[in-house]
GROMACS .gro file of C-alpha atoms in nm:
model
  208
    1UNK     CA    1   4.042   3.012  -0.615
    2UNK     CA    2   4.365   2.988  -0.386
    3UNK     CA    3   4.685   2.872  -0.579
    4UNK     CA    4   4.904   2.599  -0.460
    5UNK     CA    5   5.266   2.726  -0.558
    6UNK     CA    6   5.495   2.463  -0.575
    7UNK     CA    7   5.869   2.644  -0.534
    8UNK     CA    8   6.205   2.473  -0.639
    9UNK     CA    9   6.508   2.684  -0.662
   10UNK     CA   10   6.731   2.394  -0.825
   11UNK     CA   11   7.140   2.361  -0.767
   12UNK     CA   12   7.376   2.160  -1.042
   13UNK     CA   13   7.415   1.945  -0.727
   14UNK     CA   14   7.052   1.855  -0.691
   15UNK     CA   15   7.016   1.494  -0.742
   16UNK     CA   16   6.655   1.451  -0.569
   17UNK     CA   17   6.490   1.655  -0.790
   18UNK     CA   18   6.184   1.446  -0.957
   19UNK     CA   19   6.163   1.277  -0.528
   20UNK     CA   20   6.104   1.661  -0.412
   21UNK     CA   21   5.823   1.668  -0.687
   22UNK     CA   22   5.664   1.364  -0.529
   23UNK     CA   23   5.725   1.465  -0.219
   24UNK     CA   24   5.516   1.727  -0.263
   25UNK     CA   25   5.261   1.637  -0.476
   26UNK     CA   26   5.221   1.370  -0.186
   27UNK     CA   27   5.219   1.694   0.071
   28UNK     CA   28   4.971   1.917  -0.139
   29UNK     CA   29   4.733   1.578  -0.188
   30UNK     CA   30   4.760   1.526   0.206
   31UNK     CA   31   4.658   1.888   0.293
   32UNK     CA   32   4.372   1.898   0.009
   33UNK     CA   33   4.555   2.200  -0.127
   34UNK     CA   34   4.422   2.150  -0.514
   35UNK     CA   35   4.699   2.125  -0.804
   36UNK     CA   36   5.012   2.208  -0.743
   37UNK     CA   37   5.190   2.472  -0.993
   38UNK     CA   38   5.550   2.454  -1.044
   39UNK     CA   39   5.780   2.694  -0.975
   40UNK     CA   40   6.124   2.598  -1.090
   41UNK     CA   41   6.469   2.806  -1.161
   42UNK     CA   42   6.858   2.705  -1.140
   43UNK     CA   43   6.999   2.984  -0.936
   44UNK     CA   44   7.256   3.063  -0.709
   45UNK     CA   45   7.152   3.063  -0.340
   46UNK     CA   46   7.399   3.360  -0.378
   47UNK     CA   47   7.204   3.588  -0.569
   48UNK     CA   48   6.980   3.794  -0.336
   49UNK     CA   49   6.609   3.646  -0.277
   50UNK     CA   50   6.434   3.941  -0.438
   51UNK     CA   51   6.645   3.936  -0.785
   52UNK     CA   52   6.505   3.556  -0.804
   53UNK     CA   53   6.182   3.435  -0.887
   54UNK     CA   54   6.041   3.464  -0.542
   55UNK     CA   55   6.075   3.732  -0.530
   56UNK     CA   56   5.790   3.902  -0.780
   57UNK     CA   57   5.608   3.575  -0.701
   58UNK     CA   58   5.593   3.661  -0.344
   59UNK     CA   59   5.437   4.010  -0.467
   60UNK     CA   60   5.165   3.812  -0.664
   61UNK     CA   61   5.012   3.582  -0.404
   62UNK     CA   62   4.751   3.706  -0.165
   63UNK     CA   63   4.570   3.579   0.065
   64UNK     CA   64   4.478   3.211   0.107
   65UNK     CA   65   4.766   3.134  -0.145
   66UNK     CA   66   4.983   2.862  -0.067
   67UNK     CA   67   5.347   2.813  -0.123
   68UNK     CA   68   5.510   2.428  -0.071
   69UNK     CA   69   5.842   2.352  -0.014
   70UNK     CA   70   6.080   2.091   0.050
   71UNK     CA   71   6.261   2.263   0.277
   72UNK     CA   72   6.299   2.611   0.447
   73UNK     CA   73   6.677   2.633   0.285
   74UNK     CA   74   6.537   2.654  -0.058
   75UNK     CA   75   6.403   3.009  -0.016
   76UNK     CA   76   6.759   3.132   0.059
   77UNK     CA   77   7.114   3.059   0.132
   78UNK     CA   78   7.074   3.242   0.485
   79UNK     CA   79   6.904   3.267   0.748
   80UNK     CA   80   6.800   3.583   0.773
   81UNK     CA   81   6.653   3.568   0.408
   82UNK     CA   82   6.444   3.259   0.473
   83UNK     CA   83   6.318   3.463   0.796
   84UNK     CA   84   6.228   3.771   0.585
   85UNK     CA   85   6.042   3.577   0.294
   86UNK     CA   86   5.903   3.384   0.598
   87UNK     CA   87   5.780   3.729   0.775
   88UNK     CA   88   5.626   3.901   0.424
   89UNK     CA   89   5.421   3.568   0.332
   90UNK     CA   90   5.324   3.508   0.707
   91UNK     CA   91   5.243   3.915   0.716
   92UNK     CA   92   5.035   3.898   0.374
   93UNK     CA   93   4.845   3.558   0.507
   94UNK     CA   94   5.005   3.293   0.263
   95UNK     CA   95   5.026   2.976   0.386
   96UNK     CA   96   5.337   2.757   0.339
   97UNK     CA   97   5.444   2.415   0.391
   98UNK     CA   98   5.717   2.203   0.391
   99UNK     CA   99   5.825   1.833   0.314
  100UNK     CA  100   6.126   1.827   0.525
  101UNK     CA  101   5.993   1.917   0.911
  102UNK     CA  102   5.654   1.915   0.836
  103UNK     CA  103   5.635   2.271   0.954
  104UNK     CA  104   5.354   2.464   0.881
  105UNK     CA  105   5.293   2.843   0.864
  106UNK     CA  106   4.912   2.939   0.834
  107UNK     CA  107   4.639   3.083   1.049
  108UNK     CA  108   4.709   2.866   1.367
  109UNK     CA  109   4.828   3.044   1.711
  110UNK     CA  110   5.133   2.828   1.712
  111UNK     CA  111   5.225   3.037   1.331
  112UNK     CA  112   5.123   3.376   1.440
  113UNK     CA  113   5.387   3.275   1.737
  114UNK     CA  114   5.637   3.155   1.493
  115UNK     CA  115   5.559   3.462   1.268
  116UNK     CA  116   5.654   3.688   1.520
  117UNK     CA  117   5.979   3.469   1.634
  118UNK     CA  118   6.070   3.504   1.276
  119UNK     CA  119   6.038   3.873   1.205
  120UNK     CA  120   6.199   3.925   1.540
  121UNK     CA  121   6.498   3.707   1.477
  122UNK     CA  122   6.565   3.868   1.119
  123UNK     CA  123   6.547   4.223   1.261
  124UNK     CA  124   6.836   4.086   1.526
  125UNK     CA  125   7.041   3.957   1.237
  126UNK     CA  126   6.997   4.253   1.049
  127UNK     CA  127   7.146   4.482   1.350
  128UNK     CA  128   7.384   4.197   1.398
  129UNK     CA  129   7.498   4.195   1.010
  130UNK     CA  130   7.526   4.615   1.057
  131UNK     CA  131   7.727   4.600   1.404
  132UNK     CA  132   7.970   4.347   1.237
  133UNK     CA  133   8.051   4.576   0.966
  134UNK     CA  134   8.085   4.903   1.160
  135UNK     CA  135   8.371   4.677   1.381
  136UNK     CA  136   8.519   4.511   1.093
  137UNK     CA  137   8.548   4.916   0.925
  138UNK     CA  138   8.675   5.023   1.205
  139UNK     CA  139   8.944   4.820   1.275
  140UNK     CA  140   9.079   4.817   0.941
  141UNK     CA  141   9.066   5.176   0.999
  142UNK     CA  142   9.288   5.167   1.304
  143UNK     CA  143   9.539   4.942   1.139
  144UNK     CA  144   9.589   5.221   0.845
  145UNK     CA  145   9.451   5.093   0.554
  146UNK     CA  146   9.290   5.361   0.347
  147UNK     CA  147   8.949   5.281   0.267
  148UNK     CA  148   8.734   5.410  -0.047
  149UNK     CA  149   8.800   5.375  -0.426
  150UNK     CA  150   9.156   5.469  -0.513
  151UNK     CA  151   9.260   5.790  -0.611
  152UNK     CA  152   9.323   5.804  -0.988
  153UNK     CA  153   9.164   5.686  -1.346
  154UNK     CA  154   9.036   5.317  -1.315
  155UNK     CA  155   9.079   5.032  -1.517
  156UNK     CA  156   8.851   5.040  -1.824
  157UNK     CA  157   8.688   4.748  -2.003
  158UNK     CA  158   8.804   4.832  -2.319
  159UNK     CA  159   9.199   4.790  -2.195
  160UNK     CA  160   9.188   4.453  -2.307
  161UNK     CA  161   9.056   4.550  -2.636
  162UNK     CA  162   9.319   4.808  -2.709
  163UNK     CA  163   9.505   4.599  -2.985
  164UNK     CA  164   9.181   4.525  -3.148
  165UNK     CA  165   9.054   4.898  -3.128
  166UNK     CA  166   9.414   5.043  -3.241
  167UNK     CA  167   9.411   4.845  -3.552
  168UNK     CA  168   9.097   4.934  -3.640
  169UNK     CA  169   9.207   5.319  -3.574
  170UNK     CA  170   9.472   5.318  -3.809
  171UNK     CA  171   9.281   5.127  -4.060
  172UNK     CA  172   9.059   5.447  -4.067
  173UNK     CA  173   8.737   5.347  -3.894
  174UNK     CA  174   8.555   5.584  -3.734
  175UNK     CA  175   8.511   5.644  -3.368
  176UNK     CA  176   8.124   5.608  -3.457
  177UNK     CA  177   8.154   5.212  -3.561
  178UNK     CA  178   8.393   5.143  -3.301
  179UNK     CA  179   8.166   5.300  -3.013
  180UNK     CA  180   7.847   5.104  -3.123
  181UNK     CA  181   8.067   4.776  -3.191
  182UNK     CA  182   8.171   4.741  -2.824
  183UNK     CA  183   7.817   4.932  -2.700
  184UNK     CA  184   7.969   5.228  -2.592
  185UNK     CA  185   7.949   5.659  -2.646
  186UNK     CA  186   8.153   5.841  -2.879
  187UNK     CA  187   8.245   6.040  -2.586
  188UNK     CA  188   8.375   5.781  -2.383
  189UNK     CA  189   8.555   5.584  -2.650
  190UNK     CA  190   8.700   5.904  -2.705
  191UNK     CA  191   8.791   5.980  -2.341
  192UNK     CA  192   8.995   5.661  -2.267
  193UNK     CA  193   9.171   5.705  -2.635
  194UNK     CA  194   9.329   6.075  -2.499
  195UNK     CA  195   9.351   5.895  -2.170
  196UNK     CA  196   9.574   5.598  -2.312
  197UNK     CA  197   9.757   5.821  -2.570
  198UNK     CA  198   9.694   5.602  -2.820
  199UNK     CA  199   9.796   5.757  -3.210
  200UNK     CA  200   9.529   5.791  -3.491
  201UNK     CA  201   9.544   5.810  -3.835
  202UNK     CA  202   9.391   6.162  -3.750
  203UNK     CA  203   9.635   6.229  -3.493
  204UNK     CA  204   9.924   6.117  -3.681
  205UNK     CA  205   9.799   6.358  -4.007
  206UNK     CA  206   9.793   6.661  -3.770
  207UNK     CA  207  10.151   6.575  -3.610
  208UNK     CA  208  10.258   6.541  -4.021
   0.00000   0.00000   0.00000
């Protein structure tokens, strides 16, 4: 039996919320799509579409499944991602609808038309998105600015703990407790202490 995937990525500025559900309860009852299962998560429009649930819910549905919306913008914060999820559910014959619009992607001409306007238009943004950042590396290039990482040791994360970790040094705890109380190798806890030249009880002994 087909599923009926309600999807709601959710902001803190959402106020709507429980009139999207309606919405599309109303949309899913319209269409005779069968009970509608809620998908629901509070996530940045920020963090890329395939780290969020659509992601591995995109890879689950087949064909015949049906995803409903409330609006294209709640698959992704751009354009070009709502065009790729668009594309890959279009591609793998799952339907999807939409409150807001009333568009409709399923097994009509008009879709296959708007499929192919889709996957078209996301592989223009992507060369667009690439040719933007060639220019914008190249003239920082001709203006001097070095590019890369810097040369030289980076900042570490235990920097800010270096009171913390000193005191515990000279109180005589062991490299070992201190590596697995910050989640961190011997060998590295070890590195940035020779890199910082900070004293040890041991260090002091060998100087005495």
């Amino acid at each position: 039996m087909a599923r009926t995937i309600a999807y709601l990525r959710v902001s803190a500025l959402d106020q709507n919320l429980e009139k999207n559900k309606a919405d599309i309860l109303h949309l899913a009852n319209d269409k005779s799509l069968g009970p509608a299962e809620f998908v629901e998560e509070k996530v940045s429009g920020k963090i890329p579409w395939k780290q969020r649930r659509i992601g591995p819910l995109l890879q689950e549905l087949i064909k015949g499944d049906v995803i409903i919306l409330s609006e294209f913008s709640r698959l992704g914060r751009s354009m070009l991602e709502c065009m790729e999820i668009i594309s890959i559910a279009v591609q793998k014959g799952i339907r999807i609808y939409t409150v807001k619009g009333g568009w409709s992607l399923d097994n009509t001409i008009q879709s296959k038309v708007m499929a192919m306007v889709f996957s078209m238009a996301a592989e223009i943004e992507r060369d667009l998105i690439s040719k933007r950042t060639k220019e914008a590396f190249q003239s920082v290039k001709l203006s001097g600015i070095k590019l890369g990482r810097p040369k030289g040791p980076g900042k570490s994360k235990l920097d800010i703990l270096r009171p913390e970790i000193e005191a515990l040094l000279n109180n005589g705890t062991s490299q070992k407790f201190i590596s697995k109380r910050y989640n961190i190798t011997e060998s590295t806890l070890s590195n940035w202490i020779k890199k910082n030249s900070i004293r040890t009880l041991t260090n002091i002994f060998k100087v005495l």
